[in-house]
Short mmCIF file of C-alpha atoms in Angstrom, two decimals:
data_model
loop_
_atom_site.label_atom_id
_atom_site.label_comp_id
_atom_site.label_asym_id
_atom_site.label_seq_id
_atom_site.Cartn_x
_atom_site.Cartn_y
_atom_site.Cartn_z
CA UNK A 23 -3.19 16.22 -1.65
CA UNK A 24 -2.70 19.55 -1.95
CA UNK A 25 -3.69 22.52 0.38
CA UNK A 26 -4.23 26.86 -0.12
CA UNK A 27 -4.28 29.57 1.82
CA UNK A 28 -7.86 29.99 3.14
CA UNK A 29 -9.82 33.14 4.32
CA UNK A 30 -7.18 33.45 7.25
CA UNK A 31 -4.16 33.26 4.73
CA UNK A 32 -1.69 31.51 5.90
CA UNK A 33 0.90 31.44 3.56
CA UNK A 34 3.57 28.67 2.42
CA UNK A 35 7.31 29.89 2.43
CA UNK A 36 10.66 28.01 1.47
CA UNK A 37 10.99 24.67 2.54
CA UNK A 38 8.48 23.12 4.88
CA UNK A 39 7.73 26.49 6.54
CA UNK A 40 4.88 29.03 6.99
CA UNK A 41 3.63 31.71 8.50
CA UNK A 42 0.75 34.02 8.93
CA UNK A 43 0.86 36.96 5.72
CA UNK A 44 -1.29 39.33 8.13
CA UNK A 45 2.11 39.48 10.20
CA UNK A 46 5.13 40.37 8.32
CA UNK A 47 7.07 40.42 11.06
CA UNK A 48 5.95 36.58 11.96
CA UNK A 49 8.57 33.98 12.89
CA UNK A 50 9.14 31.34 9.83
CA UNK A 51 8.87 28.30 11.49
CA UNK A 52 8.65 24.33 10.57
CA UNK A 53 5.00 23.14 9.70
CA UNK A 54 5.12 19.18 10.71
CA UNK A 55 2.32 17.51 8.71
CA UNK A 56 0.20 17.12 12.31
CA UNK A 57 0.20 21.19 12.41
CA UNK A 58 -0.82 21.19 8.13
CA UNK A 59 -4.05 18.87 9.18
CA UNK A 60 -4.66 21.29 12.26
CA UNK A 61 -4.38 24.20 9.81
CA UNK A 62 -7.02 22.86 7.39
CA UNK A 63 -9.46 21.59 10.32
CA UNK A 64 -9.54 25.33 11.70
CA UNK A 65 -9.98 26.66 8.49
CA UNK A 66 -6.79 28.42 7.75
CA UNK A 67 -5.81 26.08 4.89
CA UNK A 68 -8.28 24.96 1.94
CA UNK A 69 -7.54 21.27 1.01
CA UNK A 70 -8.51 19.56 -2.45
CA UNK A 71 -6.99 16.94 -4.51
CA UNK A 72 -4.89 17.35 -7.82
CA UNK A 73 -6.54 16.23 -11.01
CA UNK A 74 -5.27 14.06 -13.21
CA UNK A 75 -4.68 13.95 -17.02
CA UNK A 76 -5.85 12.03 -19.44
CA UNK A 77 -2.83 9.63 -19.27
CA UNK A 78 -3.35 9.00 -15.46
CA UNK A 79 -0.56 11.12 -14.48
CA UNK A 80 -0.92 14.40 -11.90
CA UNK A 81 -2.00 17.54 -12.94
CA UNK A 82 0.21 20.57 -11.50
CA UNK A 83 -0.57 23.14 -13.74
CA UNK A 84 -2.60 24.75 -11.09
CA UNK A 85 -0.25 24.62 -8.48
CA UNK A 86 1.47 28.05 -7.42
CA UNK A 87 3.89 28.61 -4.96
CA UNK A 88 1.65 29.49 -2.18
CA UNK A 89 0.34 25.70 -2.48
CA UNK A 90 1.31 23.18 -0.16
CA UNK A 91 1.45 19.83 -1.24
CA UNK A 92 1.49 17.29 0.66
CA UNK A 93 3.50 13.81 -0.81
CA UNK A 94 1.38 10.44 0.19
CA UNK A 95 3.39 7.44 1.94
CA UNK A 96 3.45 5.53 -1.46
CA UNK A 97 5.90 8.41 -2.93
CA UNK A 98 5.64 9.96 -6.18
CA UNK A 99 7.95 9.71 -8.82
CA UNK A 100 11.14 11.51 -9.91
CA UNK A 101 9.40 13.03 -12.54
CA UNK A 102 6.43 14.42 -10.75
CA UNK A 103 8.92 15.73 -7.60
CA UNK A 104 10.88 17.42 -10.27
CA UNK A 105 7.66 18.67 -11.57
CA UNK A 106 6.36 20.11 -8.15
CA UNK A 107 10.19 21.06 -7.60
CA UNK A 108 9.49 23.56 -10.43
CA UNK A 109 6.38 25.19 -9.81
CA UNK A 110 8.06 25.90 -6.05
CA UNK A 111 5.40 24.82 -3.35
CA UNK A 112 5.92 23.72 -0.50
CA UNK A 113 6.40 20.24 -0.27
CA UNK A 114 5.77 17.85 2.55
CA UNK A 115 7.22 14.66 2.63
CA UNK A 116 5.31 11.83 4.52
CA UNK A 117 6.45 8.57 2.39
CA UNK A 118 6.91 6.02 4.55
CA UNK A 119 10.30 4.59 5.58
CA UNK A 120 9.41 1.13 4.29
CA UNK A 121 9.18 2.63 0.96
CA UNK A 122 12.33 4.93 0.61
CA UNK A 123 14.45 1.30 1.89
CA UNK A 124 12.64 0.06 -1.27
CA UNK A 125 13.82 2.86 -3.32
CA UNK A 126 17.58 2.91 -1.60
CA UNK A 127 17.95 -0.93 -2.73
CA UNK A 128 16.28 -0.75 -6.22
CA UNK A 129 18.79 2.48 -7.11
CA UNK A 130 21.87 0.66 -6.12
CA UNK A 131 20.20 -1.84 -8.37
CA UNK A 132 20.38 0.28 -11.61
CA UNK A 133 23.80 1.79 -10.36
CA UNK A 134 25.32 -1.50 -10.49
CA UNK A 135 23.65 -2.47 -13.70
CA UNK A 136 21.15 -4.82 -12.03
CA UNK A 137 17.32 -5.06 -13.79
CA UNK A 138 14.79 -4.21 -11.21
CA UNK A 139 12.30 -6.93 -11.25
CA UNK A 140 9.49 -5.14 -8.86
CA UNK A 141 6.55 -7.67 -7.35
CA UNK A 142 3.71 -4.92 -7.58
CA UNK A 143 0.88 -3.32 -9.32
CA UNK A 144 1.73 -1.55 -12.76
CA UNK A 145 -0.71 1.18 -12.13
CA UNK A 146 -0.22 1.63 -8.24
CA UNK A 147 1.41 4.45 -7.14
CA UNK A 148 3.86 3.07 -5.01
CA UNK A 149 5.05 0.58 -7.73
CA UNK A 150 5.47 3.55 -10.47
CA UNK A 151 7.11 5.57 -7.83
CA UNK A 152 9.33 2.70 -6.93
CA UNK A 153 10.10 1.68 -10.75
CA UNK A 154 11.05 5.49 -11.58
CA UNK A 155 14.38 4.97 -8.99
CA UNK A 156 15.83 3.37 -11.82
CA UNK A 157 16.18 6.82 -13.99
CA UNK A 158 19.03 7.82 -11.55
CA UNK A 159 21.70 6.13 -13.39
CA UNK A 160 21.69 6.12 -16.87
CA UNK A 161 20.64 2.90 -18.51
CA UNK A 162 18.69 1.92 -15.58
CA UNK A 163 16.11 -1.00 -15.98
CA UNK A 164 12.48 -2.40 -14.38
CA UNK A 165 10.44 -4.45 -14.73
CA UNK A 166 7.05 -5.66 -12.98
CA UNK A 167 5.29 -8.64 -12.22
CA UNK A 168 2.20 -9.13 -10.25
CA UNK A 169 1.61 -12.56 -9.71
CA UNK A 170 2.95 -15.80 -10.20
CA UNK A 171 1.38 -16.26 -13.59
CA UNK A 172 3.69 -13.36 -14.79
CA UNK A 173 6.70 -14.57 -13.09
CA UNK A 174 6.13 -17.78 -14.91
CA UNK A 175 6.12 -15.79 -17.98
CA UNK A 176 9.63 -14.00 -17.05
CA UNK A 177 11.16 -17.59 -15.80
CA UNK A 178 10.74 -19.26 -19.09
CA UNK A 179 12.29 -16.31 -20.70
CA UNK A 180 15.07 -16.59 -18.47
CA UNK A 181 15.16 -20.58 -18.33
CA UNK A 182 14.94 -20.64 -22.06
CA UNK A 183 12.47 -23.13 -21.75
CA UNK A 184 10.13 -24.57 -24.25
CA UNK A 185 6.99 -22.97 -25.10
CA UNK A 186 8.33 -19.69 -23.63
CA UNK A 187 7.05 -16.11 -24.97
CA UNK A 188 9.37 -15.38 -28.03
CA UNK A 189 10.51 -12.20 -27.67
CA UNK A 190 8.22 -9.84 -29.71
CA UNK A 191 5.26 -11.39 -27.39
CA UNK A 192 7.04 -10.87 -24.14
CA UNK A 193 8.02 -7.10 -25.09
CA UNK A 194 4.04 -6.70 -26.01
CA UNK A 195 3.22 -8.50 -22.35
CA UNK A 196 4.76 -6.25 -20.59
CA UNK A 197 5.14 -3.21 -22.26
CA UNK A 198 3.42 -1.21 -20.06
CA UNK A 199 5.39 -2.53 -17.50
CA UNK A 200 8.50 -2.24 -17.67
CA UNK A 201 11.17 0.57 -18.67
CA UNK A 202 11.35 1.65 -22.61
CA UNK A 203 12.72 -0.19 -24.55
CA UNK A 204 13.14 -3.30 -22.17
CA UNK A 205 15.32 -6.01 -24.07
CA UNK A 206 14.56 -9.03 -22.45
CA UNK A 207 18.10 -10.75 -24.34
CA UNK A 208 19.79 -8.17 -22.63
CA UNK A 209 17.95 -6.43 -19.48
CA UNK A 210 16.87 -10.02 -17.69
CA UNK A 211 20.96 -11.26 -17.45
CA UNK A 212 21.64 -9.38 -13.87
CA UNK A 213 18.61 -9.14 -12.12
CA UNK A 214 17.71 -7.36 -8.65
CA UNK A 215 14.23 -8.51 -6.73
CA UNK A 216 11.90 -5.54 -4.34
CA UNK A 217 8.54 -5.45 -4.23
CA UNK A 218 5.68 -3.25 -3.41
CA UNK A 219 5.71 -3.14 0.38
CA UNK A 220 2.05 -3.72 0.80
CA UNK A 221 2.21 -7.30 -1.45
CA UNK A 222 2.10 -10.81 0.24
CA UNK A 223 6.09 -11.50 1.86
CA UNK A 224 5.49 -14.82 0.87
CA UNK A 225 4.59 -14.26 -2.41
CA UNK A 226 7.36 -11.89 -3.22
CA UNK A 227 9.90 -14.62 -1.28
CA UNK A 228 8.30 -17.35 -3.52
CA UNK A 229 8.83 -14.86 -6.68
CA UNK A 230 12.54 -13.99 -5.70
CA UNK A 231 13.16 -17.78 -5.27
CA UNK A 232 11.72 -18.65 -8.12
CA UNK A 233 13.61 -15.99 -10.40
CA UNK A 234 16.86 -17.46 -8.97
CA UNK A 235 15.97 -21.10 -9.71
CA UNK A 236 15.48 -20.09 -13.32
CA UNK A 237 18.61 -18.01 -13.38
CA UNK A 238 20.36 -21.48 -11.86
CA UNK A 239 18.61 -23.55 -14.57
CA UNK A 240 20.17 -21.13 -17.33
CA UNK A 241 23.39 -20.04 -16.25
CA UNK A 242 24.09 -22.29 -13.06
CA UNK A 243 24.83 -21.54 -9.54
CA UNK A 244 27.75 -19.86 -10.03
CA UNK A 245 26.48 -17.28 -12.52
CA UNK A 246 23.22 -17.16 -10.35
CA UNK A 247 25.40 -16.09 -7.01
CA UNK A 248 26.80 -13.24 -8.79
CA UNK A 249 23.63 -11.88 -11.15
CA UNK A 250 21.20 -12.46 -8.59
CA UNK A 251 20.29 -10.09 -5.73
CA UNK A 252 17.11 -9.73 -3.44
CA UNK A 253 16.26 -8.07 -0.35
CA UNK A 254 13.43 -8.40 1.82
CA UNK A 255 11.19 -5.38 1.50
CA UNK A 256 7.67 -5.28 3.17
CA UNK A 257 6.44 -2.90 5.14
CA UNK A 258 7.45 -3.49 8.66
CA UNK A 259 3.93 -3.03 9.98
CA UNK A 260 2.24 -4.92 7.36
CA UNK A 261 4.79 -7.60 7.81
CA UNK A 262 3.39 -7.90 11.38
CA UNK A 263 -0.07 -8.33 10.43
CA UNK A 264 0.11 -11.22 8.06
CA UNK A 265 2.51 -12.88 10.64
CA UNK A 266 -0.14 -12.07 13.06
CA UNK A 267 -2.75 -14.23 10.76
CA UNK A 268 -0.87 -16.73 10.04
CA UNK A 269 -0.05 -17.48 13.60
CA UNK A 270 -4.00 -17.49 14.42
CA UNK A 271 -4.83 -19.56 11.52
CA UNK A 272 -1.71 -22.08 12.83
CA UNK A 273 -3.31 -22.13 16.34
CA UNK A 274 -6.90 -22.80 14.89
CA UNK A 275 -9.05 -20.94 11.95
CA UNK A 276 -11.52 -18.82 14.11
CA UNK A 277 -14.76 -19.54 12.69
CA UNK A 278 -15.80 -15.84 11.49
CA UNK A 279 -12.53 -13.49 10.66
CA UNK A 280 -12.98 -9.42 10.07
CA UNK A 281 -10.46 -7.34 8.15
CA UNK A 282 -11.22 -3.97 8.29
CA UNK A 283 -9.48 -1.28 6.19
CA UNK A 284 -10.16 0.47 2.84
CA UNK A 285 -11.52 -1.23 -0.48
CA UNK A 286 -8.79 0.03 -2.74
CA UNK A 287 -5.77 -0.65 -0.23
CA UNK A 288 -3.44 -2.99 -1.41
CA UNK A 289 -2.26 -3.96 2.33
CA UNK A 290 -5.67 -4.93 3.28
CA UNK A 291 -6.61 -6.65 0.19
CA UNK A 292 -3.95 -8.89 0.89
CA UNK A 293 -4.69 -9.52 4.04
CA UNK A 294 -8.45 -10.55 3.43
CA UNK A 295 -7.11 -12.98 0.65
CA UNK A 296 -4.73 -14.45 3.05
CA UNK A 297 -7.70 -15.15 5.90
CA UNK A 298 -10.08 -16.52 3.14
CA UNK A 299 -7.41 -19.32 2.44
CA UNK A 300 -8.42 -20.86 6.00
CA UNK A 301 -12.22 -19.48 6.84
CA UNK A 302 -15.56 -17.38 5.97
CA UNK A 303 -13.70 -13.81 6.13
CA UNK A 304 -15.60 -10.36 6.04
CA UNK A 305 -13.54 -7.26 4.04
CA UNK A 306 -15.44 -4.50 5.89
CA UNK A 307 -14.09 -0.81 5.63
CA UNK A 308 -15.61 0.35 8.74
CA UNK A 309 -17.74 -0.09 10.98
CA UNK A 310 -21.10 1.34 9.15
CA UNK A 311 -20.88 -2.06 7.32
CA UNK A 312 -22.35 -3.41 9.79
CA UNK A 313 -26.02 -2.95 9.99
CA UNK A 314 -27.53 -3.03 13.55
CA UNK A 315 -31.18 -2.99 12.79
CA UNK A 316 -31.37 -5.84 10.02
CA UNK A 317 -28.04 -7.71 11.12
CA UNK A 318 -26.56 -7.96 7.80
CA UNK A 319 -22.94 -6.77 6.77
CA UNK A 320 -21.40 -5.17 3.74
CA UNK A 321 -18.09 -6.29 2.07
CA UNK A 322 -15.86 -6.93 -0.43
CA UNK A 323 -15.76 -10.51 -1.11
CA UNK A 324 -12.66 -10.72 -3.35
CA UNK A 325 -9.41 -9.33 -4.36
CA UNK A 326 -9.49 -6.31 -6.32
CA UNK A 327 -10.29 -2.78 -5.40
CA UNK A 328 -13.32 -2.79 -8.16
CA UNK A 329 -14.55 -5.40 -6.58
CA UNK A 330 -18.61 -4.70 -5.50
CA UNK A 331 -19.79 -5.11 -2.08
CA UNK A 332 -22.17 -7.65 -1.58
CA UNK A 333 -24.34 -7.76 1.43
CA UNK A 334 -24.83 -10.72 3.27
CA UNK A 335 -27.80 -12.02 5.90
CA UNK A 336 -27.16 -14.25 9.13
CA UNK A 337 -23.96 -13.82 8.76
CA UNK A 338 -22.42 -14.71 12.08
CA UNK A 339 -23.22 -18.37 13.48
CA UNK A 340 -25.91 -19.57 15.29
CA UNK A 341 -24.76 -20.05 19.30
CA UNK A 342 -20.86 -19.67 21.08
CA UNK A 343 -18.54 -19.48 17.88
CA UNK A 344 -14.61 -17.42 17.49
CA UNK A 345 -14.04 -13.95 15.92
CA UNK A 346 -11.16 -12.84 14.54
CA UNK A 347 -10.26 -9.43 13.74
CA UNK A 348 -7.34 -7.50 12.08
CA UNK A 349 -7.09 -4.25 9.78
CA UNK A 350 -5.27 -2.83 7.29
CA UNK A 351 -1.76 -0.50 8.77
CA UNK A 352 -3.28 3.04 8.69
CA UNK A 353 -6.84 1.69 10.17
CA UNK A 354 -6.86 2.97 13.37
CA UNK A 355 -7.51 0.61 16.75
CA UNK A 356 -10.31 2.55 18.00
CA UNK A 357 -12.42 1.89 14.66
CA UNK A 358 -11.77 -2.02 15.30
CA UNK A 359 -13.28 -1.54 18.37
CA UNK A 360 -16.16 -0.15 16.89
CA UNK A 361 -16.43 -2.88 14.41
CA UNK A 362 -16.19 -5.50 17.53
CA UNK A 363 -18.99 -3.47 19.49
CA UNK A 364 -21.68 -3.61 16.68
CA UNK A 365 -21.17 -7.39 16.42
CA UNK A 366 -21.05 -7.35 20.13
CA UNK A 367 -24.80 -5.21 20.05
CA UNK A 368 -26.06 -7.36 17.38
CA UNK A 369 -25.41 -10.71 19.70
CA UNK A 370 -26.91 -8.80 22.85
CA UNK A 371 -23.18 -8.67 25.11
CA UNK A 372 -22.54 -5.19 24.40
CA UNK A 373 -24.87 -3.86 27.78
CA UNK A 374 -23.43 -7.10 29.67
CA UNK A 375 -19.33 -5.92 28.73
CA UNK A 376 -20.42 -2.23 29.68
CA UNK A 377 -21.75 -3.13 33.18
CA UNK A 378 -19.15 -5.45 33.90
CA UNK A 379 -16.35 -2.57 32.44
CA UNK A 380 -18.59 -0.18 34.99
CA UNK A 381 -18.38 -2.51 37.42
CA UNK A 382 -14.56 -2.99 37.55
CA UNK A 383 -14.48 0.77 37.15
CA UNK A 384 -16.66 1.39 40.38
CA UNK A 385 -14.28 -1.08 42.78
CA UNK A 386 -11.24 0.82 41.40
CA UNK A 387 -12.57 4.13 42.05
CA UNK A 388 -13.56 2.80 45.49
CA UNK A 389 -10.12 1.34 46.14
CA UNK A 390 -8.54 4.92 45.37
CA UNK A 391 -10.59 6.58 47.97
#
């Protein structure tokens, strides 16, 4: 995202500072990113999105100096900061601590001559960002697999088994997915595991374990214990969540489960996967997905942000039955709430909570007098 100086001009200075160009006296001060969204809501900052080339990539050719952009929580990479490094606006960093421990871990990775194997997205921003740590130290490798059909693919490579991927058909496999000119004879010998912090942790533990195994199966335990490196790296509050739903599904599958959070959000997505596994699940991104007046809801009903919503009638069962609700880590609790009060309206209980909430209110008030 990227922001300009509106009709009250406030202008972007070194750093992460401002200040107001109709006072040229004005103090330079920090401008936290809560101040930057303040600044746009009362109009003294324009806000718009950068375009993109035809490759995919950012386009900052019109960016100026007096722009502020703001970096997202998935990072960008080192060659897009150098970019905006270059044109000289002012740059505000929000990506999210989860990440940079990702980054931290897959650079010493490439310093010590270690091959990045990422669990991720290709395309997602947070993967490419991640991925691009490597081009700190010279010779620095990636590579990244998405699911366990792919690590299967790199395993046999490793393993050397039968009916592997020679290696003109792995290099085509993942050559848009790994650094140039990967050499799998060479680049898959010492081998680092991270992942993208919003994938399943026990998909990227399963992944790690199984890149060892076939490391083991090559080299043997000995070579394994000194090639082989991993680090658990989810995101500490998506981390929570899926240990959250797998502790409700362990007590009992409720019988309806809600996961609210946004269609092309990686976290979420993985979430809603993980409650289909154990019951009928609903990936809602708000609470306008819910329709009031014909009791139907809107969703996403598999993995895959290009997924299309299907909308579904008598949804929620006939009598007493158990909801379960999570969201997606930047999905605030409030909009869960609403989510829970439109199913709550649609079963009749929302008056009946509301006079029982101003009921409780009304003896507290009375027991303060």
């Amino acid at each position: 995202m990227r922001t300009r100086p509106g009709r009250n001009s406030l202008t972007g200075r070194s750093g992460s500072s401002a200040r107001s160009s109709t006072d040229s006296a004005a103090t330079i001060r920090p401008l936290s990113l809560s101040q930057l969204k303040q600044f746009i809501r009362d109009g003294y900052l324009e806000s718009g999105d950068l375009a993109c080339d035809a490759d995919g990539g950012f386009d900052f050719s019109d960016l100026t100096e007096e722009d502020v952009v703001i970096l997202p929580a998935f990072g960008v990479t080192l060659h897009d900061l150098a970019a905006l490094k270059e044109v000289g606006c002012i740059l505000v960093d929000t990506t999210c601590g989860s990440v940079l421990l990702v980054w931290k871990r897959v650079e010493s990775y490439a310093r010590d001559g270690f091959t990045a194997v990422i669990h991720g997205k290709h395309y997602h921003e947070e993967s490419r960002a991640t991925a691009s740590q490597v081009n700190k130290h010279e010779g620095g490798r990636y590579i990244i697999v998405r699911d366990m059909e792919e690590v299967n693919l790199l395993c046999d490579y490793i393993a050397g088994r039968s009916g592997r991927l020679d290696r003109e058909k792995f290099i085509e496999h993942f050559r848009d997915k790994a650094s140039e000119a990967f050499d799998p004879d060479v680049d898959l010998l010492s081998i680092g595991v991270a992942n993208q912090t919003t994938m399943l942790a026990t998909d990227s533990l399963a992944i790690g374990a199984q890149v060892r195994a076939a490391m083991v199966e090559e080299a043997g335990e000995e070579y394994a214990g000194t090639h082989f490196r991993s680090f658990g790296t989810i995101c500490s509050a998506t981390q929570e969540r899926q240990d959250a739903i797998n502790a409700m599904m362990a007590e009992g599958p409720p019988d309806v489960m809600i996961v609210m959070g946004g269609y092309n959000s990686s976290n979420t997505d993985h979430l809603a996967h993980l409650c289909r596994q154990f019951t009928t699940t609903y990936h809602i991104e708000d609470a306008s997905c819910i329709d009031l007046e014909e009791g139907t809801i809107r969703h996403k009903p598999q993995v895959g942000s290009d997924t299309p919503e299907e909308t579904c009638e008598a949804w929620l069962p006939e009598g007493p039955f158990d909801l379960g609700m999570t969201a997606g880590a930047s999905t605030p609790n409030n909009k869960i709430g609403e989510a829970l009060m439109r199913i709550l309206q649609i079963r009749g209980l929302a008056q009946e909570i509301e006079d029982e909430e101003a009921a409780v209110s009304s003896r507290v008030s009375s027991l303060d007098v």
